[in-house]
Amino acid sequence: MMYLYIGLGIVAFLVIGFLASMPIGSYMCYKKFFFRGIERKELSDAHYDKFRQDICAARERMEKLPFAEQHITAADGVDLYGRYYDYGRDKTVIFLHGASSHPLNNFSVTAERFIEWGFNVLIPDMRAHGKSGGEHVTYGKRESDDLLEWIKFITQNHPAKIVLYGISLGAAIIGMTSDRLPSDVRAAVYDCGFTSVGNMINRIAKQTHAPKPMFAMLAKRCKRELGIDFNASTLDHIKNTAVPSFFIHGTEDAAVPCEHSRQNYEACSAPKQLLLVEGCGHTTAALNGDSAAKIHNFINNYL
């Protein structure tokens, strides 16, 4: 009988420990993915090997170019910061970077190309990143309104034909805003964007074998405290967009499977093109081969 009690005690201890771990694990995920974090300035991942030297050299050149430090106020009062390379041209590209990424890592090479193509360049720090205010990343819930404020800044102060270019989270934000964009936006480039934060969290849960109740708690917390709906999808907005859209994704993307871009492309109701780049990982597809030329040819049709 004593051994039975000991066994039941062990089982009870394990069950209580398992149940207690749920809210702790949920909160840790909340802090990691939805709070201001440390920007990744290094390019240590193996999929950057082919492009690392070019990215670092372009970043150094972009940092030396003159730019205006621009501040605007978000709809909810958060101060937003951006680098504005103003050349007095009639075309402007707005770049939106990925989560916890340094924008010049994401865009230095591509920004130089757009400058060569005759564009002004605006590179905002998204809320809860860099020099912008805010403590929470909301995966499009508030960032979509921030994007509209940046577009308003261009149209009211520096009228120009606008191209939007988002990478990873930045692409998802454009997707979430795609059915509310003004006519000044002539084209959009979606680089390795995902369809919903729920899909990405589910992917992480499967990869880590984390218990489903933990992520159910996370979803409820995000809904309650940040207004984030894990089921909100870019597909519901892209299907109603009128903005010509170019989708690009590396086939070896281990962070966001290229199927996300395929789904966004298939849902898109505007003129569109899909480019899947063989062998490229996350955020590098546009740096490979003739990808940039294909992007340029597409957007030129609408400027």
XYZ file of C-alpha atoms in Angstrom:
303
model
C 0.000 0.000 0.000
C 2.860 2.341 0.801
C 4.243 1.917 -2.723
C 0.823 2.717 -4.170
C 0.695 5.977 -2.227
C 4.222 6.815 -3.327
C 3.319 6.095 -6.938
C 0.180 8.209 -6.760
C 2.180 10.989 -5.164
C 4.697 10.935 -7.993
C 1.930 10.988 -10.604
C 0.197 13.857 -8.814
C 3.488 15.744 -8.623
C 4.096 15.288 -12.343
C 0.547 16.298 -13.264
C 0.669 19.393 -11.069
C 4.087 20.277 -12.486
C 2.815 19.829 -16.047
C -0.246 22.002 -15.413
C 1.843 24.652 -13.664
C 4.217 24.788 -16.627
C 1.428 25.833 -19.013
C 1.007 29.463 -17.909
C 4.764 29.820 -17.370
C 5.562 28.584 -20.874
C 2.793 30.708 -22.336
C 4.132 33.842 -20.672
C 7.686 33.090 -21.819
C 6.451 32.853 -25.424
C 4.506 36.070 -24.947
C 7.651 37.860 -23.770
C 9.789 36.422 -26.552
C 7.552 37.053 -29.547
C 5.323 39.987 -28.589
C 7.601 42.317 -26.597
C 10.360 44.604 -27.813
C 13.414 42.414 -28.206
C 17.067 42.654 -29.152
C 17.632 43.323 -32.839
C 19.704 40.713 -34.599
C 22.528 42.703 -36.166
C 24.678 39.700 -36.967
C 24.172 37.507 -40.029
C 25.298 34.218 -38.546
C 22.758 31.866 -40.121
C 24.152 29.601 -42.822
C 21.678 30.753 -45.470
C 23.429 34.148 -45.440
C 26.816 32.641 -46.397
C 26.416 33.380 -50.094
C 25.270 36.968 -49.497
C 26.913 38.050 -46.225
C 29.763 40.024 -47.767
C 27.455 41.930 -50.136
C 24.970 42.732 -47.349
C 27.658 44.028 -44.979
C 29.290 46.152 -47.678
C 25.942 47.629 -48.776
C 24.984 48.328 -45.176
C 28.202 50.259 -44.630
C 27.559 52.333 -47.754
C 23.932 53.039 -46.772
C 25.022 54.197 -43.326
C 27.332 56.733 -44.953
C 24.676 58.178 -47.268
C 22.931 61.341 -46.050
C 19.380 60.816 -44.801
C 16.788 62.647 -42.726
C 15.796 61.212 -39.346
C 12.042 61.338 -39.647
C 9.571 61.028 -36.759
C 5.811 60.684 -37.049
C 3.114 59.873 -34.509
C 1.109 56.663 -34.772
C -2.660 56.629 -34.401
C -2.276 55.415 -30.802
C 0.335 58.065 -29.951
C 3.499 55.959 -30.344
C 6.506 57.793 -31.795
C 7.673 56.176 -35.029
C 11.135 56.673 -36.511
C 12.417 56.222 -40.037
C 15.418 56.910 -42.260
C 14.365 58.993 -45.256
C 16.716 59.184 -48.224
C 15.126 62.039 -50.156
C 16.466 62.706 -53.649
C 13.547 64.837 -54.800
C 12.272 62.160 -57.138
C 8.696 61.313 -58.061
C 8.929 57.689 -56.856
C 9.374 56.487 -53.276
C 9.789 52.975 -51.894
C 8.817 52.227 -48.291
C 10.618 49.234 -46.801
C 9.192 47.247 -43.885
C 11.663 44.948 -42.128
C 11.253 41.624 -40.339
C 10.690 40.919 -36.648
C 13.725 41.602 -34.433
C 15.730 42.393 -37.571
C 17.890 45.397 -38.290
C 16.308 47.078 -41.330
C 19.650 47.710 -43.030
C 20.443 44.005 -42.839
C 17.167 43.278 -44.592
C 17.323 46.043 -47.180
C 20.737 47.609 -47.806
C 21.410 45.735 -51.049
C 17.842 46.197 -52.295
C 17.702 49.858 -51.190
C 20.804 50.639 -53.236
C 19.116 49.117 -56.260
C 15.995 51.204 -55.772
C 18.127 54.332 -55.514
C 19.759 53.352 -58.819
C 16.279 52.856 -60.270
C 15.348 56.455 -59.439
C 13.546 56.143 -56.093
C 13.563 58.018 -52.832
C 13.866 55.503 -49.990
C 12.034 55.428 -46.639
C 13.136 52.772 -44.115
C 11.058 52.929 -40.927
C 11.863 51.166 -37.684
C 8.654 49.329 -36.922
C 7.051 49.891 -33.524
C 8.895 48.115 -30.696
C 12.034 48.104 -32.860
C 15.066 50.353 -33.092
C 14.394 54.027 -32.444
C 10.614 53.721 -32.715
C 8.515 53.681 -29.568
C 6.161 51.020 -28.326
C 6.819 47.908 -26.318
C 4.696 45.338 -28.149
C 4.935 43.736 -31.580
C 1.356 43.130 -32.731
C 2.022 41.386 -36.067
C -0.087 43.719 -38.145
C -2.819 44.692 -35.675
C -1.293 48.143 -35.065
C 1.549 48.087 -37.574
C -0.924 48.220 -40.464
C -2.157 51.576 -39.175
C 1.485 52.664 -38.758
C 2.083 51.879 -42.425
C -0.867 54.055 -43.431
C 0.649 56.904 -41.391
C 3.971 56.547 -43.232
C 2.132 56.587 -46.555
C 0.289 59.725 -45.429
C 3.632 61.319 -44.528
C 4.864 60.767 -48.088
C 1.678 61.849 -49.835
C 1.278 65.022 -47.754
C 4.890 66.159 -47.635
C 6.720 64.568 -50.569
C 4.105 63.568 -53.171
C 5.303 60.572 -55.134
C 4.265 57.292 -56.662
C 4.775 54.727 -53.890
C 6.024 51.158 -53.926
C 5.793 49.089 -50.749
C 8.383 46.415 -50.045
C 8.004 44.147 -47.020
C 10.134 41.253 -45.848
C 8.849 38.490 -43.533
C 6.769 40.337 -40.887
C 6.966 43.466 -43.047
C 5.363 41.581 -45.927
C 2.616 40.290 -43.635
C 1.913 43.860 -42.500
C 1.496 45.002 -46.098
C -0.816 42.037 -46.623
C -2.942 43.024 -43.636
C -3.198 46.563 -45.043
C -3.533 45.634 -48.712
C -7.272 46.310 -49.039
C -6.962 49.781 -47.450
C -4.119 51.224 -49.490
C -4.620 54.561 -51.277
C -4.208 54.953 -55.024
C -0.776 56.557 -54.496
C 0.527 53.030 -53.834
C 1.267 51.671 -57.296
C 2.801 48.283 -56.443
C 3.772 46.031 -53.528
C 6.523 43.464 -53.100
C 5.933 40.644 -50.625
C 9.236 38.990 -49.743
C 8.920 35.713 -47.743
C 5.778 36.904 -45.968
C 3.566 34.683 -43.823
C -0.222 34.448 -43.868
C -1.041 34.660 -40.149
C 0.618 34.745 -36.760
C -1.509 31.751 -35.790
C 0.003 29.655 -38.572
C 3.499 30.644 -37.488
C 2.822 29.872 -33.814
C 1.330 26.493 -34.766
C 4.467 25.757 -36.775
C 6.653 26.558 -33.775
C 4.456 24.360 -31.561
C 4.900 21.402 -33.897
C 8.646 21.918 -34.195
C 9.126 22.125 -30.427
C 6.466 19.515 -29.515
C 5.023 22.047 -27.108
C 1.635 21.180 -25.591
C -1.344 22.731 -27.346
C -2.900 24.167 -24.149
C 0.126 26.405 -23.708
C -0.418 28.071 -27.069
C -4.162 28.292 -26.464
C -3.300 30.319 -23.358
C -0.930 32.439 -25.433
C -3.654 33.138 -27.992
C -6.088 34.216 -25.266
C -3.495 36.481 -23.630
C -2.622 38.150 -26.944
C -6.291 38.685 -27.734
C -7.036 40.084 -24.290
C -3.996 42.325 -23.855
C -3.033 43.288 -27.429
C -6.152 42.679 -29.479
C -4.317 40.182 -31.671
C -6.455 37.550 -33.367
C -4.309 34.527 -34.229
C -6.801 33.646 -36.974
C -6.467 37.019 -38.721
C -4.960 36.282 -42.122
C -3.400 38.238 -44.964
C -5.520 36.118 -47.310
C -8.696 37.893 -46.190
C -7.229 41.243 -47.257
C -5.126 40.353 -50.293
C -8.176 38.843 -51.950
C -9.646 42.358 -52.064
C -6.563 44.374 -52.995
C -6.291 46.462 -56.147
C -2.522 46.964 -55.808
C -0.318 45.022 -58.268
C 1.606 42.538 -56.176
C 4.905 40.691 -56.607
C 5.474 37.680 -54.348
C 8.975 36.264 -53.871
C 10.168 33.441 -51.622
C 13.134 31.097 -51.269
C 12.329 27.403 -51.585
C 14.695 26.554 -48.709
C 13.167 29.020 -46.240
C 13.235 27.255 -42.872
C 11.534 30.111 -41.009
C 8.508 30.762 -43.236
C 7.679 27.988 -45.727
C 7.266 29.221 -49.297
C 3.746 27.814 -49.277
C 2.718 31.009 -47.466
C 3.679 33.125 -50.489
C 1.973 30.675 -52.812
C -1.257 31.039 -50.822
C -0.987 34.820 -50.793
C -0.374 34.822 -54.548
C -3.348 32.574 -55.237
C -5.613 34.775 -53.084
C -4.487 38.043 -54.680
C -7.133 39.753 -56.796
C -4.804 42.316 -58.429
C -2.227 41.894 -61.218
C 0.387 39.611 -59.728
C 3.525 37.554 -60.141
C 5.060 34.767 -58.062
C 8.800 34.030 -58.009
C 10.049 31.015 -56.035
C 13.846 31.092 -55.916
C 15.467 27.675 -55.726
C 17.914 27.081 -52.899
C 17.435 30.395 -51.076
C 16.686 30.686 -47.373
C 14.781 33.261 -45.358
C 15.050 36.901 -46.571
C 17.646 36.176 -49.290
C 15.575 35.342 -52.388
C 15.711 38.888 -53.791
C 19.514 38.882 -53.577
C 19.906 35.872 -55.843
C 20.582 35.933 -59.583
C 18.126 37.959 -61.642
C 15.503 38.282 -58.894
C 16.022 42.050 -58.602
C 15.605 42.529 -62.350
C 12.309 40.623 -62.279
C 11.054 42.770 -59.408
C 12.094 45.921 -61.268
C 10.382 44.844 -64.485
C 7.160 44.091 -62.628
C 6.859 47.328 -60.679
C 7.850 49.391 -63.721
C 4.656 48.292 -65.418
C 2.636 50.254 -62.850
C 4.635 53.450 -62.352
